[in-house]
Structures are given as structure tokens and as C-alpha cells.
CSV table of C-alpha atoms in Angstrom, one decimal:
chain,number,residue,atom,x,y,z
C,1,UNK,CA,-95.8,109.3,21.3
C,2,UNK,CA,-92.9,108.6,23.0
C,3,UNK,CA,-91.4,110.2,26.4
C,4,UNK,CA,-88.5,111.1,25.3
C,5,UNK,CA,-88.3,112.6,21.6
C,6,UNK,CA,-84.2,112.4,19.9
C,7,UNK,CA,-82.3,115.4,20.1
C,8,UNK,CA,-83.0,115.6,16.6
C,9,UNK,CA,-86.3,116.6,17.0
C,10,UNK,CA,-86.5,118.8,20.1
C,11,UNK,CA,-83.4,120.9,17.8
C,12,UNK,CA,-86.1,120.6,14.7
C,13,UNK,CA,-88.6,121.8,17.1
C,14,UNK,CA,-87.1,124.1,19.0
C,15,UNK,CA,-85.6,126.7,15.7
C,16,UNK,CA,-89.1,128.0,15.4
C,17,UNK,CA,-87.9,130.0,18.1
C,18,UNK,CA,-85.2,131.5,16.7
C,19,UNK,CA,-87.3,133.7,14.1
C,20,UNK,CA,-90.1,134.7,16.2
C,21,UNK,CA,-87.2,136.1,19.2
C,22,UNK,CA,-85.3,137.9,16.1
C,23,UNK,CA,-88.3,139.8,15.8
C,24,UNK,CA,-89.8,140.2,18.8
C,25,UNK,CA,-86.7,140.9,20.6
C,26,UNK,CA,-86.6,143.9,17.6
C,27,UNK,CA,-90.2,145.6,18.3
C,28,UNK,CA,-89.4,145.1,22.2
C,29,UNK,CA,-85.8,147.2,21.6
C,30,UNK,CA,-85.8,148.7,19.1
C,31,UNK,CA,-89.4,149.8,17.1
C,32,UNK,CA,-89.9,152.0,19.8
C,33,UNK,CA,-87.1,154.0,19.9
C,34,UNK,CA,-86.6,154.3,16.3
C,35,UNK,CA,-90.5,155.0,15.7
C,36,UNK,CA,-89.7,157.8,18.4
C,37,UNK,CA,-86.6,159.7,16.8
C,38,UNK,CA,-87.9,159.0,12.8
C,39,UNK,CA,-91.4,159.8,12.6
C,40,UNK,CA,-92.2,162.9,15.7
C,41,UNK,CA,-94.4,160.7,17.8
C,42,UNK,CA,-94.0,161.3,21.6
C,43,UNK,CA,-92.9,158.7,23.8
C,44,UNK,CA,-96.6,159.1,25.5
C,45,UNK,CA,-98.7,158.6,22.2
C,46,UNK,CA,-95.8,155.4,21.4
C,47,UNK,CA,-96.2,154.2,24.4
C,48,UNK,CA,-100.2,154.5,23.7
C,49,UNK,CA,-100.2,152.8,20.7
C,50,UNK,CA,-97.9,150.0,21.9
C,51,UNK,CA,-100.3,149.2,25.3
C,52,UNK,CA,-103.5,149.4,23.1
C,53,UNK,CA,-101.8,146.9,20.5
C,54,UNK,CA,-100.7,144.7,23.3
C,55,UNK,CA,-104.6,144.6,24.5
C,56,UNK,CA,-106.4,144.4,20.9
C,57,UNK,CA,-104.0,141.1,20.8
C,58,UNK,CA,-104.7,139.6,24.2
C,59,UNK,CA,-108.5,138.2,23.1
C,60,UNK,CA,-106.5,136.5,20.0
C,61,UNK,CA,-104.3,133.9,23.0
C,62,UNK,CA,-107.3,132.2,24.4
C,63,UNK,CA,-109.4,131.6,20.2
C,64,UNK,CA,-106.0,130.8,19.2
C,65,UNK,CA,-105.7,128.0,22.0
C,66,UNK,CA,-109.5,126.5,21.8
C,67,UNK,CA,-109.0,126.2,17.8
C,68,UNK,CA,-105.8,124.3,18.4
C,69,UNK,CA,-107.2,122.2,20.8
C,70,UNK,CA,-109.6,121.3,18.7
C,71,UNK,CA,-108.4,120.9,15.7
C,72,UNK,CA,-108.5,117.1,14.2
C,73,UNK,CA,-104.8,115.3,15.0
C,74,UNK,CA,-105.0,114.3,11.2
C,75,UNK,CA,-105.0,118.3,10.4
C,76,UNK,CA,-102.3,118.1,12.8
C,77,UNK,CA,-103.0,120.8,14.9
C,78,UNK,CA,-100.9,122.8,16.3
C,79,UNK,CA,-97.9,122.1,12.9
C,80,UNK,CA,-101.2,123.7,11.4
C,81,UNK,CA,-101.5,126.6,13.0
C,82,UNK,CA,-97.7,127.5,12.7
C,83,UNK,CA,-97.3,127.0,9.1
C,84,UNK,CA,-100.2,129.2,8.8
C,85,UNK,CA,-99.1,131.7,10.6
C,86,UNK,CA,-95.6,131.8,8.7
C,87,UNK,CA,-96.3,134.5,5.6
C,88,UNK,CA,-98.5,136.2,8.2
C,89,UNK,CA,-95.4,137.5,10.4
C,90,UNK,CA,-93.2,137.2,7.4
C,91,UNK,CA,-95.6,140.3,5.7
C,92,UNK,CA,-96.4,141.3,9.6
C,93,UNK,CA,-92.2,141.6,9.8
C,94,UNK,CA,-91.6,143.7,6.7
C,95,UNK,CA,-94.0,146.5,7.3
C,96,UNK,CA,-93.5,147.3,10.4
C,97,UNK,CA,-90.0,146.8,10.3
C,98,UNK,CA,-89.4,149.1,6.9
C,99,UNK,CA,-91.6,152.0,7.1
C,100,UNK,CA,-92.8,155.0,4.9
C,101,UNK,CA,-91.8,158.3,5.3
C,102,UNK,CA,-95.0,159.6,5.9
C,103,UNK,CA,-95.6,156.6,9.2
C,104,UNK,CA,-97.5,157.9,11.6
C,105,UNK,CA,-99.4,156.9,14.6
C,106,UNK,CA,-102.1,154.4,12.9
C,107,UNK,CA,-99.9,152.9,10.0
C,108,UNK,CA,-98.1,152.1,14.0
C,109,UNK,CA,-100.5,150.6,15.7
C,110,UNK,CA,-102.0,149.8,12.4
C,111,UNK,CA,-98.5,146.9,11.2
C,112,UNK,CA,-97.9,145.9,15.7
C,113,UNK,CA,-101.4,145.0,15.9
C,114,UNK,CA,-100.7,142.7,12.8
C,115,UNK,CA,-97.1,141.3,13.6
C,116,UNK,CA,-99.1,140.2,18.0
C,117,UNK,CA,-101.6,138.6,15.6
C,118,UNK,CA,-99.5,136.8,13.4
C,119,UNK,CA,-97.2,135.5,16.8
C,120,UNK,CA,-100.2,134.5,17.7
C,121,UNK,CA,-101.1,131.9,15.3
C,122,UNK,CA,-97.6,130.4,16.1
C,123,UNK,CA,-96.0,130.8,19.5
C,124,UNK,CA,-99.4,129.6,21.6
C,125,UNK,CA,-99.6,126.5,19.8
C,126,UNK,CA,-95.5,126.2,20.3
C,127,UNK,CA,-96.1,126.1,23.4
C,128,UNK,CA,-98.5,123.4,23.7
C,129,UNK,CA,-96.3,121.6,21.6
C,130,UNK,CA,-93.5,121.6,22.9
C,131,UNK,CA,-95.8,120.4,25.8
C,132,UNK,CA,-96.9,117.4,24.3
C,133,UNK,CA,-93.7,116.1,23.3
C,134,UNK,CA,-92.8,114.9,27.2
C,135,UNK,CA,-94.7,114.8,29.8
C,136,UNK,CA,-91.3,114.1,32.3
C,137,UNK,CA,-90.7,116.8,34.9
C,138,UNK,CA,-86.6,116.6,34.0
C,139,UNK,CA,-87.2,116.1,29.8
C,140,UNK,CA,-89.6,118.8,29.3
C,141,UNK,CA,-87.6,121.2,31.3
C,142,UNK,CA,-85.0,120.2,28.2
C,143,UNK,CA,-87.5,120.5,25.5
C,144,UNK,CA,-88.0,124.3,26.7
C,145,UNK,CA,-84.4,125.1,27.7
C,146,UNK,CA,-83.6,124.1,23.6
C,147,UNK,CA,-86.6,126.3,22.6
C,148,UNK,CA,-85.3,129.3,24.8
C,149,UNK,CA,-81.5,128.6,23.7
C,150,UNK,CA,-82.5,128.6,19.5
C,151,UNK,CA,-84.3,132.2,20.7
C,152,UNK,CA,-81.1,133.0,22.1
C,153,UNK,CA,-79.6,132.6,18.5
C,154,UNK,CA,-82.1,134.4,17.1
C,155,UNK,CA,-82.0,137.6,19.7
C,156,UNK,CA,-78.3,137.4,18.8
C,157,UNK,CA,-77.7,137.4,15.6
C,158,UNK,CA,-81.1,140.2,15.7
C,159,UNK,CA,-78.5,142.2,17.8
C,160,UNK,CA,-75.0,141.7,15.2
C,161,UNK,CA,-76.7,143.8,13.2
C,162,UNK,CA,-76.5,146.8,15.8
C,163,UNK,CA,-73.4,145.0,16.9
C,164,UNK,CA,-72.1,145.5,14.0
C,165,UNK,CA,-73.5,149.5,13.5
C,166,UNK,CA,-72.2,151.0,16.4
C,167,UNK,CA,-75.0,153.6,16.9
C,168,UNK,CA,-78.3,154.7,18.6
C,169,UNK,CA,-79.3,157.6,15.6
C,170,UNK,CA,-82.5,156.9,13.4
C,171,UNK,CA,-81.0,156.1,10.5
C,172,UNK,CA,-78.2,153.0,11.5
C,173,UNK,CA,-81.5,151.7,13.6
C,174,UNK,CA,-83.5,152.3,10.4
C,175,UNK,CA,-81.0,149.8,9.0
C,176,UNK,CA,-80.8,147.5,11.8
C,177,UNK,CA,-84.7,147.3,11.3
C,178,UNK,CA,-84.4,147.4,7.8
C,179,UNK,CA,-81.5,143.1,8.3
C,180,UNK,CA,-83.9,141.7,11.0
C,181,UNK,CA,-86.6,141.8,8.3
C,182,UNK,CA,-84.7,139.0,6.0
C,183,UNK,CA,-83.0,137.7,8.9
C,184,UNK,CA,-86.3,137.1,9.8
C,185,UNK,CA,-88.3,136.5,7.2
C,186,UNK,CA,-85.5,133.7,5.9
C,187,UNK,CA,-85.1,131.3,9.0
C,188,UNK,CA,-89.2,131.5,9.5
C,189,UNK,CA,-88.9,129.9,6.2
C,190,UNK,CA,-86.6,127.2,7.1
C,191,UNK,CA,-87.2,126.2,10.5
C,192,UNK,CA,-90.8,126.5,9.6
C,193,UNK,CA,-90.2,123.6,7.1
C,194,UNK,CA,-87.7,121.8,8.9
C,195,UNK,CA,-90.4,121.0,12.2
C,196,UNK,CA,-93.5,120.7,10.2
C,197,UNK,CA,-91.3,117.7,8.1
C,198,UNK,CA,-89.2,116.2,11.5
C,199,UNK,CA,-91.3,117.2,14.3
C,200,UNK,CA,-94.8,115.1,15.6
C,201,UNK,CA,-97.9,116.3,15.9
C,202,UNK,CA,-100.4,113.5,16.8
C,203,UNK,CA,-101.3,114.3,21.0
C,204,UNK,CA,-105.0,113.5,21.5
C,205,UNK,CA,-106.8,116.5,23.9
C,206,UNK,CA,-109.3,115.5,25.8
C,207,UNK,CA,-112.1,118.8,26.3
C,208,UNK,CA,-115.2,120.1,28.0
C,209,UNK,CA,-117.6,121.4,26.9
C,210,UNK,CA,-118.1,124.5,28.0
C,211,UNK,CA,-114.5,125.7,27.5
C,212,UNK,CA,-114.4,128.6,28.1
C,213,UNK,CA,-116.3,128.4,31.7
C,214,UNK,CA,-113.9,125.8,32.3
C,215,UNK,CA,-111.1,128.2,30.9
C,216,UNK,CA,-112.7,130.9,33.8
C,217,UNK,CA,-112.7,128.6,36.7
C,218,UNK,CA,-108.5,127.7,35.8
C,219,UNK,CA,-107.6,131.0,37.0
C,220,UNK,CA,-110.6,132.7,39.3
C,221,UNK,CA,-109.9,130.0,41.7
C,222,UNK,CA,-106.8,129.3,44.5
C,223,UNK,CA,-105.1,127.1,42.0
C,224,UNK,CA,-101.0,126.4,41.8
C,225,UNK,CA,-101.5,127.6,38.1
C,226,UNK,CA,-103.0,130.8,38.5
C,227,UNK,CA,-100.5,131.4,41.3
C,228,UNK,CA,-97.5,130.9,38.9
C,229,UNK,CA,-99.4,132.7,36.5
C,230,UNK,CA,-99.8,136.0,38.7
C,231,UNK,CA,-95.7,135.2,40.0
C,232,UNK,CA,-94.8,135.2,35.8
C,233,UNK,CA,-96.8,138.3,34.7
C,234,UNK,CA,-95.1,140.8,37.3
C,235,UNK,CA,-91.4,138.9,37.3
C,236,UNK,CA,-91.8,139.4,33.3
C,237,UNK,CA,-93.5,143.2,33.6
C,238,UNK,CA,-89.8,143.2,36.2
C,239,UNK,CA,-88.2,142.8,32.4
C,240,UNK,CA,-90.4,144.6,30.3
C,241,UNK,CA,-89.7,148.2,31.7
C,242,UNK,CA,-85.4,148.0,31.9
C,243,UNK,CA,-86.3,146.5,28.2
C,244,UNK,CA,-87.8,149.3,27.1
C,245,UNK,CA,-85.8,151.3,28.4
C,246,UNK,CA,-82.1,150.0,27.4
C,247,UNK,CA,-81.7,152.0,24.7
C,248,UNK,CA,-82.1,155.3,26.4
C,249,UNK,CA,-80.9,154.0,29.5
C,250,UNK,CA,-77.1,153.8,27.9
C,251,UNK,CA,-77.7,156.5,25.5
C,252,UNK,CA,-78.8,159.1,28.3
C,253,UNK,CA,-77.1,157.8,32.0
C,254,UNK,CA,-74.3,156.5,30.8
C,255,UNK,CA,-73.8,158.2,28.3
C,256,UNK,CA,-71.9,155.6,26.1
C,257,UNK,CA,-74.8,155.1,22.5
C,258,UNK,CA,-71.6,153.9,20.9
C,259,UNK,CA,-72.0,150.6,23.6
C,260,UNK,CA,-76.1,151.0,23.3
C,261,UNK,CA,-74.9,147.0,20.3
C,262,UNK,CA,-71.8,145.7,21.7
C,263,UNK,CA,-74.1,145.6,25.8
C,264,UNK,CA,-77.0,143.8,24.2
C,265,UNK,CA,-75.1,140.8,22.7
C,266,UNK,CA,-73.8,140.3,25.4
C,267,UNK,CA,-76.9,140.1,27.6
C,268,UNK,CA,-78.0,137.5,25.3
C,269,UNK,CA,-75.5,135.5,25.6
C,270,UNK,CA,-74.7,135.3,29.2
C,271,UNK,CA,-78.2,134.7,28.7
C,272,UNK,CA,-77.3,131.8,25.6
C,273,UNK,CA,-74.8,130.9,28.4
C,274,UNK,CA,-77.2,130.3,31.7
C,275,UNK,CA,-79.3,128.3,29.4
C,276,UNK,CA,-77.7,124.8,29.9
C,277,UNK,CA,-76.6,126.4,33.8
C,278,UNK,CA,-79.9,127.2,35.2
C,279,UNK,CA,-81.2,123.5,33.6
C,280,UNK,CA,-79.0,121.6,35.5
C,281,UNK,CA,-79.0,123.1,38.8
C,282,UNK,CA,-83.3,122.4,38.5
C,283,UNK,CA,-82.9,118.9,38.3
C,284,UNK,CA,-80.8,119.5,42.3
C,285,UNK,CA,-82.9,122.6,43.8
C,286,UNK,CA,-86.5,122.0,41.3
C,287,UNK,CA,-87.2,124.1,39.1
C,288,UNK,CA,-89.5,127.0,41.2
C,289,UNK,CA,-86.5,126.5,43.8
C,290,UNK,CA,-83.9,126.8,41.0
C,291,UNK,CA,-86.0,130.0,39.4
C,292,UNK,CA,-86.5,131.8,42.9
C,293,UNK,CA,-82.6,131.9,42.9
C,294,UNK,CA,-82.5,133.7,39.5
C,295,UNK,CA,-84.9,136.0,40.4
C,296,UNK,CA,-83.1,137.0,44.1
C,297,UNK,CA,-79.7,137.8,41.9
C,298,UNK,CA,-80.9,140.1,39.3
C,299,UNK,CA,-82.8,142.2,41.5
C,300,UNK,CA,-79.4,142.2,43.9
C,301,UNK,CA,-77.8,144.1,40.9
C,302,UNK,CA,-80.8,145.8,39.6
C,303,UNK,CA,-80.3,147.5,42.9
C,304,UNK,CA,-77.4,149.9,41.9
C,305,UNK,CA,-78.9,151.3,38.5
C,306,UNK,CA,-80.4,154.1,39.5
C,307,UNK,CA,-76.6,155.9,41.2
C,308,UNK,CA,-74.8,154.9,37.7
C,309,UNK,CA,-73.7,157.5,35.3
C,310,UNK,CA,-71.3,158.4,32.5
C,311,UNK,CA,-68.7,157.1,34.5
C,312,UNK,CA,-69.7,153.8,35.6
C,313,UNK,CA,-69.3,152.3,32.4
C,314,UNK,CA,-67.3,148.6,33.6
C,315,UNK,CA,-70.1,148.5,36.3
C,316,UNK,CA,-72.7,148.3,34.4
C,317,UNK,CA,-71.2,146.0,31.9
C,318,UNK,CA,-71.0,144.1,35.6
C,319,UNK,CA,-74.7,144.3,35.9
C,320,UNK,CA,-76.0,143.7,31.8
C,321,UNK,CA,-73.7,140.3,32.5
C,322,UNK,CA,-74.9,138.6,36.1
C,323,UNK,CA,-78.6,140.3,34.7
C,324,UNK,CA,-78.5,138.5,31.5
C,325,UNK,CA,-77.4,135.0,33.3
C,326,UNK,CA,-80.6,135.3,35.4
C,327,UNK,CA,-82.3,135.7,32.9
C,328,UNK,CA,-82.2,132.5,31.1
C,329,UNK,CA,-84.2,131.1,34.7
C,330,UNK,CA,-86.7,133.5,34.2
C,331,UNK,CA,-87.3,132.4,30.0
C,332,UNK,CA,-86.4,128.6,30.8
C,333,UNK,CA,-87.9,127.5,34.1
C,334,UNK,CA,-91.6,128.8,34.3
C,335,UNK,CA,-92.4,128.1,29.9
C,336,UNK,CA,-91.5,124.4,31.9
C,337,UNK,CA,-94.1,125.2,35.8
C,338,UNK,CA,-96.2,125.6,32.9
C,339,UNK,CA,-96.3,122.8,30.3
C,340,UNK,CA,-96.0,120.8,34.2
C,341,UNK,CA,-99.3,121.6,35.2
C,342,UNK,CA,-100.9,119.8,31.9
C,343,UNK,CA,-101.1,116.7,34.7
C,344,UNK,CA,-101.8,118.6,37.4
C,345,UNK,CA,-105.2,120.1,35.4
C,346,UNK,CA,-105.7,116.6,34.1
C,347,UNK,CA,-105.3,114.7,37.8
C,348,UNK,CA,-107.6,117.4,38.9
C,349,UNK,CA,-110.4,117.9,35.8
C,350,UNK,CA,-109.7,115.1,33.2
C,351,UNK,CA,-109.3,117.3,30.8
C,352,UNK,CA,-106.1,117.6,28.2
C,353,UNK,CA,-106.1,121.7,27.1
C,354,UNK,CA,-102.6,122.2,26.4
C,355,UNK,CA,-103.5,124.8,24.1
C,356,UNK,CA,-105.4,126.8,27.4
C,357,UNK,CA,-103.0,126.9,29.6
C,358,UNK,CA,-100.5,128.2,27.0
C,359,UNK,CA,-103.2,130.8,25.7
C,360,UNK,CA,-102.8,132.3,29.0
C,361,UNK,CA,-99.7,132.2,29.3
C,362,UNK,CA,-99.4,133.9,26.6
C,363,UNK,CA,-101.6,136.3,27.1
C,364,UNK,CA,-100.1,137.6,30.3
C,365,UNK,CA,-96.5,138.1,28.8
C,366,UNK,CA,-98.5,140.7,25.9
C,367,UNK,CA,-100.2,142.5,29.1
C,368,UNK,CA,-96.8,142.4,31.3
C,369,UNK,CA,-95.2,143.5,28.3
C,370,UNK,CA,-98.2,146.4,27.6
C,371,UNK,CA,-97.9,147.0,31.5
C,372,UNK,CA,-95.1,148.0,31.3
C,373,UNK,CA,-94.7,150.0,28.1
C,374,UNK,CA,-97.8,151.6,29.8
C,375,UNK,CA,-95.8,152.4,32.5
C,376,UNK,CA,-92.6,153.6,32.0
C,377,UNK,CA,-93.0,156.0,28.1
C,378,UNK,CA,-95.5,158.3,29.6
C,379,UNK,CA,-93.8,157.8,33.3
C,380,UNK,CA,-90.5,159.9,31.1
C,381,UNK,CA,-93.0,162.6,29.4
C,382,UNK,CA,-94.0,162.9,33.2
C,383,UNK,CA,-90.1,163.3,34.1
C,384,UNK,CA,-89.7,165.3,30.9
C,385,UNK,CA,-87.5,163.6,29.7
C,386,UNK,CA,-87.2,163.8,25.0
C,387,UNK,CA,-85.9,161.0,23.3
C,388,UNK,CA,-84.6,163.5,20.6
C,389,UNK,CA,-83.8,166.7,22.7
C,390,UNK,CA,-81.8,167.9,25.6
C,391,UNK,CA,-82.8,167.1,29.0
C,392,UNK,CA,-81.9,168.7,32.6
C,393,UNK,CA,-80.6,166.2,35.4
C,394,UNK,CA,-84.2,165.5,36.8
C,395,UNK,CA,-85.0,164.3,33.5
C,396,UNK,CA,-82.2,162.1,33.7
C,397,UNK,CA,-82.4,161.0,37.6
C,398,UNK,CA,-85.5,160.1,36.4
C,399,UNK,CA,-84.8,157.6,33.6
C,400,UNK,CA,-81.9,156.2,36.0
C,401,UNK,CA,-84.6,155.1,38.7
C,402,UNK,CA,-87.2,154.0,36.4
C,403,UNK,CA,-85.6,151.5,34.6
C,404,UNK,CA,-84.4,150.2,38.2
C,405,UNK,CA,-86.2,150.2,40.7
C,406,UNK,CA,-89.9,149.0,39.2
C,407,UNK,CA,-88.3,145.9,37.7
C,408,UNK,CA,-86.9,145.5,41.3
C,409,UNK,CA,-90.0,145.6,43.2
C,410,UNK,CA,-91.7,144.1,40.2
C,411,UNK,CA,-89.6,141.0,40.7
C,412,UNK,CA,-89.6,141.0,44.7
C,413,UNK,CA,-93.8,140.5,44.0
C,414,UNK,CA,-93.1,137.9,41.8
C,415,UNK,CA,-90.7,135.9,44.7
C,416,UNK,CA,-93.8,136.7,47.3
C,417,UNK,CA,-97.0,135.3,45.2
C,418,UNK,CA,-94.9,132.4,44.2
C,419,UNK,CA,-93.9,130.3,48.4
C,420,UNK,CA,-95.4,127.5,49.2
C,421,UNK,CA,-96.2,126.7,45.2
C,422,UNK,CA,-96.6,122.7,45.7
C,423,UNK,CA,-95.9,120.3,42.3
C,424,UNK,CA,-92.3,119.9,43.1
C,425,UNK,CA,-90.3,117.1,40.9
C,426,UNK,CA,-91.9,114.0,43.3
C,427,UNK,CA,-95.5,115.9,43.4
C,428,UNK,CA,-95.2,115.4,40.1
C,429,UNK,CA,-94.0,111.7,39.1
C,430,UNK,CA,-96.7,111.0,42.1
C,431,UNK,CA,-99.4,112.4,39.5
C,432,UNK,CA,-98.3,111.3,37.0
C,433,UNK,CA,-98.3,107.3,38.5
C,434,UNK,CA,-101.6,108.2,39.4
C,435,UNK,CA,-102.4,108.8,35.9
C,436,UNK,CA,-102.0,106.0,34.7
C,437,UNK,CA,-102.9,104.1,37.3
C,438,UNK,CA,-106.2,105.9,36.4
C,439,UNK,CA,-106.1,104.9,32.3
């Protein structure tokens, strides 16, 4: 396969991220609050149900990665999974985002598990597919960046429904989720058709006989992959906590429920605009060094959130802009770095197994979201906070603290773990040259 795919090929590949991002941004931001307001479930119950759903789904990533790597090339191993996943994602999106009036805990749990598993069938092969389009250090950043850009545009398109409705009442959230349902279904079908026809999928893999044992060796020993995966996980938890609490924070701390949609839209606009900036900077500084800068930038602004209140609307808008800009790096650079480790793994072990690497990546992503929900919502209940009732000053302050301080702690822990990361652009070139000579 050519190591420099055309822009058309990359765009067709990246388009698959649009509907997936639209569905999962709604799941992360709108669904918890909607079910809390419309079903009578407590925040603790919702947090526990979403945690259980995520934990159930974590076992699917290695399974999908395993079979994705082992599917015959003649069957288009990555493409096959993406096509099969399309109707499953569409069905689960419809039922989760449009619950009947008598929906309760069992309904939320069942359809959340369904959409997670369906998403895994597409997302894990999609990551491996992108890594196989090129082995070049900087081209891989471009491929990831375009995929992320499509994902951010998908998130923005979903958030447009909240901007138009401009409110946080459960009925308005219900209409928002209904609109997003059809956005996801229509664009998912179109993107699958475009990518299926235009994006090649014929890269060979080389796998060990005992894949499970080999997978355990990757994460049980001190390796660059374990270092990156741990850092990514901690940073992802730091991002997921404020994302899960965003609507509640703006509604009850900033006291501006009519600004929720506009703020979310602005946040993702800034993320989308930052993607080419972070890709360009990474060519000069290196990927993991650039990611470090972005993490520090976000932490420097999140530190002010526990001190905000109804008179801080302008300052919070500034925080939204800067942290949105920093998030673009979180979305692009770690995944691109993970792609580079496929060659490192081949150099060390003789195996080519991108499905495994992106399966473990997917597991870490899901666990980070599950942990964030499992931390944030029960602690809010502990502080006496209610999503539907009146809250005293202590409950509001507890929400403000939970929104900002855990995020900073997890991000700084991620930086500490990432120190001394060894796979620079120069090292990656050396590895590729060694593989070429070996071949």
C-alpha cells in the first residue's frame, strides 16, 4: 500500500468519525442529564448504570481487535467490521435517545450497553485501519487529524440542536436527542458507503500464536506503550469528569442554562480550529512534547473553575475557549503516537497487530469515561446535590470543586507518567529503517 494516501482517501476514511462523534457526544453530555430529569432516576443510579455499561463493554475491545486482526485480507478485515456495525449503531442510537415514558434503569442499561458494543465494532477497526494507511510519523498525524476534524464537526452538528433549542429542560433535551438520532443514522449510512468504496483495506498483519499472552506482555512490562496508555487514561479521566458535569455546572454554578448549547458549540469550534495548529506544532516539537504543552495549558485555566459563580459568565467563556483549544491536542496527538508504536512493536517482537493496540486503546477510553461517571455522580449525591431540586451553597460549591480540581489532578498525573517518553520522530525513523533492512 502507498505510504502517502491521497487527500480524498483520507477524507473518505475520516468521514466515518462524523456520525460516531455525534452519537457519543450526545451520550456523554445529554443522556445522563436527560434521564435524570425525565425518569426520576437518581444521579447515583445513573452513574452506576453507565459505569456498569462501560465495564461490560471493556471486554469487547480485545475481542473485536483480535478478530479484526485475524479476519482474512480478502474480506477487507477493518471494512467488514465497520459495515456490520452500521445498522447496530443506528438501532441502538434510536432506542437509547428516544426512550418511552416508562423507561427505567433496565432500559437505560440495556441500550447503553448496546450502543457501546455496536460502537466498539466500528471504532476499534477504524483506529487500526487509519494506522495502516501510512507508517510515516507526520502523515499519521495528518490522517488522525482529519479523522478528528470530522469527529469534531460531527459533535458540532449534534450540538447545533442544543444551540437552537437553547435550554436545559428535559423536554428540550428530548427534542435535541431526537434530532441527533436522525443526524447519526443518515450520516452513518452515507459515510459507510463512501469509505467502503474509496478507502483501501488490504494491509497484512503478522500475529503470534498466543495472542492473549502476547497482549498481556505488552501491558504487563514497562514499555513505551504502557507508558503512553497509562498517561492517556489519566488525561482522559481528567477530560471526562468536567464533560459529564458541564450542563449541571453551567446551569447551577454559572446560573446560565440558556448558554449551555452556545458554550458547547464554542468549545468544539475551538477544538476543531486547533487541530491543524497542534499538528503543525507537533512537526516542530514532536508529538508527545506538544501534547505536554496542551495539557499544561488546560490545567492552567481549569484551576479557576472552583471560584466561579453567576457573575463569572465572561471568564467562563474564556475558559471554554482555551480548554476547547487544548482539547484538540488530546484528540489528535495521543492516537497518532499510538499508531507509531505499531512499528515499535514490530521491531521488538516481529508482529504486526494494530487491532490489538487500538483495542487496548479503546478499553482505556471506555474505562476513563466509566471512572469519571463513577466518581462524579455519586460524589454529587454525597454533597447533597440534586439535578431537579433546590441546592444549598455547599452543594453548589461541591459541584464547582468536582468540575475543576479532579481534572487538574488527573492531567498532572498524566504528565508525570509521560516524562521521558522515548519514541521521538528520530527514533521512529530509525525503527522504520531497521524494519526495512530486516525485510
